[in-house]
Coordinates of C-alpha atoms in Angstrom, one line a residue:
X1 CA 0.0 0.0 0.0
X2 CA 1.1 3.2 -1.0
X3 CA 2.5 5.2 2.0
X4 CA 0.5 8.3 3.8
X5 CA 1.6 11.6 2.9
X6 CA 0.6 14.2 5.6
X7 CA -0.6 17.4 4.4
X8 CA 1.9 20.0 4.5
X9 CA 1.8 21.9 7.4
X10 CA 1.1 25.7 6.5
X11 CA 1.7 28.4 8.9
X12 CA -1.0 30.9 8.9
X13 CA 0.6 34.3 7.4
X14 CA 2.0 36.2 10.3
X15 CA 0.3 39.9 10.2
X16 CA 1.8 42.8 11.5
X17 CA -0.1 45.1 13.1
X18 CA -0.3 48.6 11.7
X19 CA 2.2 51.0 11.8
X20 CA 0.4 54.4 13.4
X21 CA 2.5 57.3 13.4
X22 CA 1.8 59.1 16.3
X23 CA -0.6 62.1 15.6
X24 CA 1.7 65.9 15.0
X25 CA 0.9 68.4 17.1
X26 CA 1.7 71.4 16.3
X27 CA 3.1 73.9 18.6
X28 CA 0.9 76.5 19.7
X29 CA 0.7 79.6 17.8
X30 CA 2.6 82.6 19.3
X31 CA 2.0 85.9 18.5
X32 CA 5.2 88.0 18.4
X33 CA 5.6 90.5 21.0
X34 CA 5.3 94.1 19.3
X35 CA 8.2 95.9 20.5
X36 CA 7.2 99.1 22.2
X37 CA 7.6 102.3 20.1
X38 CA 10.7 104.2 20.6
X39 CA 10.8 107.2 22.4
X40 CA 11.1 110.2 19.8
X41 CA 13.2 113.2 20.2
X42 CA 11.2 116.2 19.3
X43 CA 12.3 118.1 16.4
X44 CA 14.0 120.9 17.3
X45 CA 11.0 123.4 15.9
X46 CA 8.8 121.7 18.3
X47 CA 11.2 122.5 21.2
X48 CA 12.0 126.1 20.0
X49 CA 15.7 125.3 19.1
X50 CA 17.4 125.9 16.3
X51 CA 20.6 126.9 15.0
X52 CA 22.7 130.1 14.6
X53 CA 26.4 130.4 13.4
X54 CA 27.0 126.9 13.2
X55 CA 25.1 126.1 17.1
X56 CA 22.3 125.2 18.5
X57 CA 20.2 128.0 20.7
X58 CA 18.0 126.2 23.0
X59 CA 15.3 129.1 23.1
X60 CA 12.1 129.1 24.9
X61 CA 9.4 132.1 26.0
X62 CA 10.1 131.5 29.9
X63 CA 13.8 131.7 29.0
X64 CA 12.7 134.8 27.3
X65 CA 10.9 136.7 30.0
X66 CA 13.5 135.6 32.3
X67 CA 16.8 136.4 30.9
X68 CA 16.7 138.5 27.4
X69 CA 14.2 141.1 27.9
X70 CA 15.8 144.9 28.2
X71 CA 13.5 147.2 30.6
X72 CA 10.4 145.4 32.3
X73 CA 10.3 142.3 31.6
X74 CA 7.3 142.2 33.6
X75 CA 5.3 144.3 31.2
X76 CA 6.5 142.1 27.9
X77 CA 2.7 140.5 26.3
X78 CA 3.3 136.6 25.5
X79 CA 2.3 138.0 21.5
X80 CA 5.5 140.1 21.9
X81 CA 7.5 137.1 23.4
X82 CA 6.6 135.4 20.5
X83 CA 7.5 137.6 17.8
X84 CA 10.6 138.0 19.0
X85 CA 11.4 134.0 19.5
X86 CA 10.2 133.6 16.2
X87 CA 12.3 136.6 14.7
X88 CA 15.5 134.6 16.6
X89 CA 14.6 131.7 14.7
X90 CA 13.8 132.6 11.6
X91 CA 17.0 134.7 11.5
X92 CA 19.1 132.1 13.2
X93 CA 20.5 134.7 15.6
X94 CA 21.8 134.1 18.9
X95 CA 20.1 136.3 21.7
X96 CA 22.3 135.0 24.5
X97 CA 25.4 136.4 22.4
X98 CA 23.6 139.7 22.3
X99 CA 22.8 139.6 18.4
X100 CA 19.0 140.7 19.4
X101 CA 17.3 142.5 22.1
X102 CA 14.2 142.2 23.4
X103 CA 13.0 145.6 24.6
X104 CA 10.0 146.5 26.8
X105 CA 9.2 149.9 28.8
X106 CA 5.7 150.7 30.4
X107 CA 3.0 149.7 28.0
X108 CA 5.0 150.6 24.9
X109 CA 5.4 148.3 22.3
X110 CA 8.1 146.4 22.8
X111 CA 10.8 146.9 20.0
X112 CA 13.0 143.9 19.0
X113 CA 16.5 145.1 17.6
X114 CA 20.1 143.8 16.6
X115 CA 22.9 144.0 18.2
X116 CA 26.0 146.0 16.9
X117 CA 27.5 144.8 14.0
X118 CA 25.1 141.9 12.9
X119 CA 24.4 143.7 9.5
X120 CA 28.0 144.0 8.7
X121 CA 29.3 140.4 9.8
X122 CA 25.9 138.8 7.6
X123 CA 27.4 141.2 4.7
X124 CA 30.6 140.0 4.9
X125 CA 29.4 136.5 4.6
X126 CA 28.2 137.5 1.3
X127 CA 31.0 136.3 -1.6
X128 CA 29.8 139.6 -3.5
X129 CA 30.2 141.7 -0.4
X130 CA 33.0 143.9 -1.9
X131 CA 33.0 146.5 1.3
X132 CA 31.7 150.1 2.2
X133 CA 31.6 153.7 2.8
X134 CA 30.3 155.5 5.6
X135 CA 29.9 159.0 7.0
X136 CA 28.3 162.1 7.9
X137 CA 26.7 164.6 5.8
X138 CA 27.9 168.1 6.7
X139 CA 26.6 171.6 6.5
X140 CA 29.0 174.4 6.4
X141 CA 28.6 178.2 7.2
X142 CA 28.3 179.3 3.5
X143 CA 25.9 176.2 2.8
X144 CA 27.8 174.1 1.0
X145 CA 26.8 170.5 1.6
X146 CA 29.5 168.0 2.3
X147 CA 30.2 164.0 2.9
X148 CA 32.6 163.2 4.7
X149 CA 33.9 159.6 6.3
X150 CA 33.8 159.0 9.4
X151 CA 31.5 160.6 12.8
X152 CA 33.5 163.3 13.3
X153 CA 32.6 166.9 13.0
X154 CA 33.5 170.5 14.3
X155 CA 30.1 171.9 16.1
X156 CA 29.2 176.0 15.9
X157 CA 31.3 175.7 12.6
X158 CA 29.5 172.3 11.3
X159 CA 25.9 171.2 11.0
X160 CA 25.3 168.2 11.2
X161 CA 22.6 166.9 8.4
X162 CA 22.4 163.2 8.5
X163 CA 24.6 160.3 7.8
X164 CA 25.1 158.3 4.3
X165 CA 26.5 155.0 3.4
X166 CA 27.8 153.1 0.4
X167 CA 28.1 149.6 -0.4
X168 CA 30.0 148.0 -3.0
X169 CA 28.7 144.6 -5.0
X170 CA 30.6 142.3 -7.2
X171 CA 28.6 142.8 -10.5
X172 CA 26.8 146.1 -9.6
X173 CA 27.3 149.0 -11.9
X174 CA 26.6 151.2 -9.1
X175 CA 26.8 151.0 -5.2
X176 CA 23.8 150.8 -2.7
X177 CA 23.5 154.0 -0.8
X178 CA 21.6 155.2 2.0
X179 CA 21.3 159.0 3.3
X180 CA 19.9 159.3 6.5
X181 CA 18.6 162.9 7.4
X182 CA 19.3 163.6 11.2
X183 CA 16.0 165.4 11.6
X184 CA 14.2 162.2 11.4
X185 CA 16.0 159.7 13.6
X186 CA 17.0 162.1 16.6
X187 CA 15.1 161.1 19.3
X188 CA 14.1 163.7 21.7
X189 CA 13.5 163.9 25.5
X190 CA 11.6 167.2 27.1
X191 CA 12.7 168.7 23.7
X192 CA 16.0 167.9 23.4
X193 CA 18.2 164.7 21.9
X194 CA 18.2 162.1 24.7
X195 CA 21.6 161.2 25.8
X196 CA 22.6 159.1 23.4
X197 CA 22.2 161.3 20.7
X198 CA 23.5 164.0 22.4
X199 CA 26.9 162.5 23.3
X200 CA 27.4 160.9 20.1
X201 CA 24.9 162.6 17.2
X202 CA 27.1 161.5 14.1
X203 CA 28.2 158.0 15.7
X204 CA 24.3 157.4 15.7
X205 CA 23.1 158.9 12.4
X206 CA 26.4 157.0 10.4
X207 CA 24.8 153.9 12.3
X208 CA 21.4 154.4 10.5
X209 CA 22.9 154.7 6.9
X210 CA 24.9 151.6 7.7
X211 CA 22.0 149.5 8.8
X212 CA 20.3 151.1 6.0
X213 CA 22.3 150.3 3.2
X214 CA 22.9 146.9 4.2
X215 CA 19.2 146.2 4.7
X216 CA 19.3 147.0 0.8
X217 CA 22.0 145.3 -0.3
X218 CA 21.3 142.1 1.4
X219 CA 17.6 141.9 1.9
X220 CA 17.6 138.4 2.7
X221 CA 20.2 137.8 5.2
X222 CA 19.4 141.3 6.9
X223 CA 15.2 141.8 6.4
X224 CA 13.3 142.9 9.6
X225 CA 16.4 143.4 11.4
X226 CA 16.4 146.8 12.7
X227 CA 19.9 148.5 14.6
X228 CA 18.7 149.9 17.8
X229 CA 19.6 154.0 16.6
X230 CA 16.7 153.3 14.3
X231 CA 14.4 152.7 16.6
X232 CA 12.8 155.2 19.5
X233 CA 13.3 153.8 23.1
X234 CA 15.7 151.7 22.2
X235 CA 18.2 154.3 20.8
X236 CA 18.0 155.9 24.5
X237 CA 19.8 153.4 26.6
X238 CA 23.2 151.2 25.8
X239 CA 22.5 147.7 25.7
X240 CA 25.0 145.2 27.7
X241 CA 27.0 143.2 25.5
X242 CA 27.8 140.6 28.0
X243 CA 26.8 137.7 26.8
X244 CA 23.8 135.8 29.1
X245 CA 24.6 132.6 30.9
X246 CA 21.2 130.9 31.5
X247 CA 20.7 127.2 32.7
X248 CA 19.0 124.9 30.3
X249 CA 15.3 124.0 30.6

């Protein structure tokens, strides 16, 4: 008889279970932290500083009323505080170094003027700026009318008339000039010249032609800028040229 042959014995397929990847979280969103704004230095418009000759003038209307005003400073309106910060500014001069005044007596208006020389040292920044002339003009005893350079004059045998100025551009066929008639700027106390005109009549009148002429010549860098000997009160006491010291604000 044939012999048995046994079935072969198959294995039943082994079945691995299924792979599961384990679910992804992803991290929580996070927002990113907006970093506070910066702190921003105030223009210097905003702070009433700007610059003159090459440095900054930290100018404000307390500093104004405390430290720059000529006469009573208690009497000065905040309109005329103002004008005159804003006349520093748009100038770019330097009232601590003198190169404006603030003047204020009684209830007045208060007159804002140069100080000495401003004119002259804006002129001479000028590359066309080719110099001047100034003087008095001079009546004699036989009325002959005469210029001559210089303040100086001889009184009972001179009459002083008024003062007159030249100034000289590159370019220009003829020079700016300026006669000031004394008549008309002498400033008068009870009837007579106050003292500074009476001390120093053609010092003062040559100073109005000079301010005059350069006014003209150089309208830009000297509009609205008036020399003190041009104006009333403010012809009728010296102004300190001491330069103010004034802690900063």
């Amino acid at each position: 008889a044939p012999a048995e042959t046994e079935p072969p014995v198959t294995e039943p397929p082994v079945t691995e279970p299924p792979v599961t990847e384990p679910p992804v979280t992803e991290p929580p969103e996070t927002v990113p932290e907006t970093p506070a704004p910066a702190q921003q230095a105030q223009p210097k418009a905003a702070r009433g500083d700007y610059d003159a000759n090459s440095e900054t003038v930290k100018l404000s209307p307390g500093m104004i009323k405390r430290y720059l005003v000529s006469g009573d400073a208690d009497r000065v309106t905040e309109t005329e505080v103002m004008m005159f910060l804003n006349l520093c500014r748009f100038q770019h001069l330097n009232p601590f170094l003198r190169e404006a005044y603030l003047i204020k007596y009684g209830d007045s208006p208060a007159q804002m003027v140069v100080g000495k020389d401003v004119h002259l040292k804006r002129a001479m920044k000028d590359p066309r700026f080719r110099g001047m002339q100034a003087g008095v003009i001079l009546a004699t005893k036989d009325g002959r009318i005469t210029e001559r350079e210089g303040a100086a004059y001889i009184p009972g045998m001179e009459t002083l008339v008024g003062g007159w100025c030249r100034v000289y551009i590159d370019r220009w066929q003829n020079p700016f000039y300026s006669a000031a008639a004394f008549n008309e700027y002498v400033q008068l106390k009870n009837g007579k010249p106050n003292r500074m005109w009476a001390s120093k009549p053609g010092t003062m009148i040559r100073k109005v032609a000079v301010a005059q002429a350069l006014r003209e010549a150089f309208p830009e860098a000297n509009s609205q800028l008036y020399a003190p000997e041009e104006m009333g009160e403010a012809s009728e006491v010296e102004l300190p040229d001491t330069p103010v010291i004034a802690p900063e604000t």
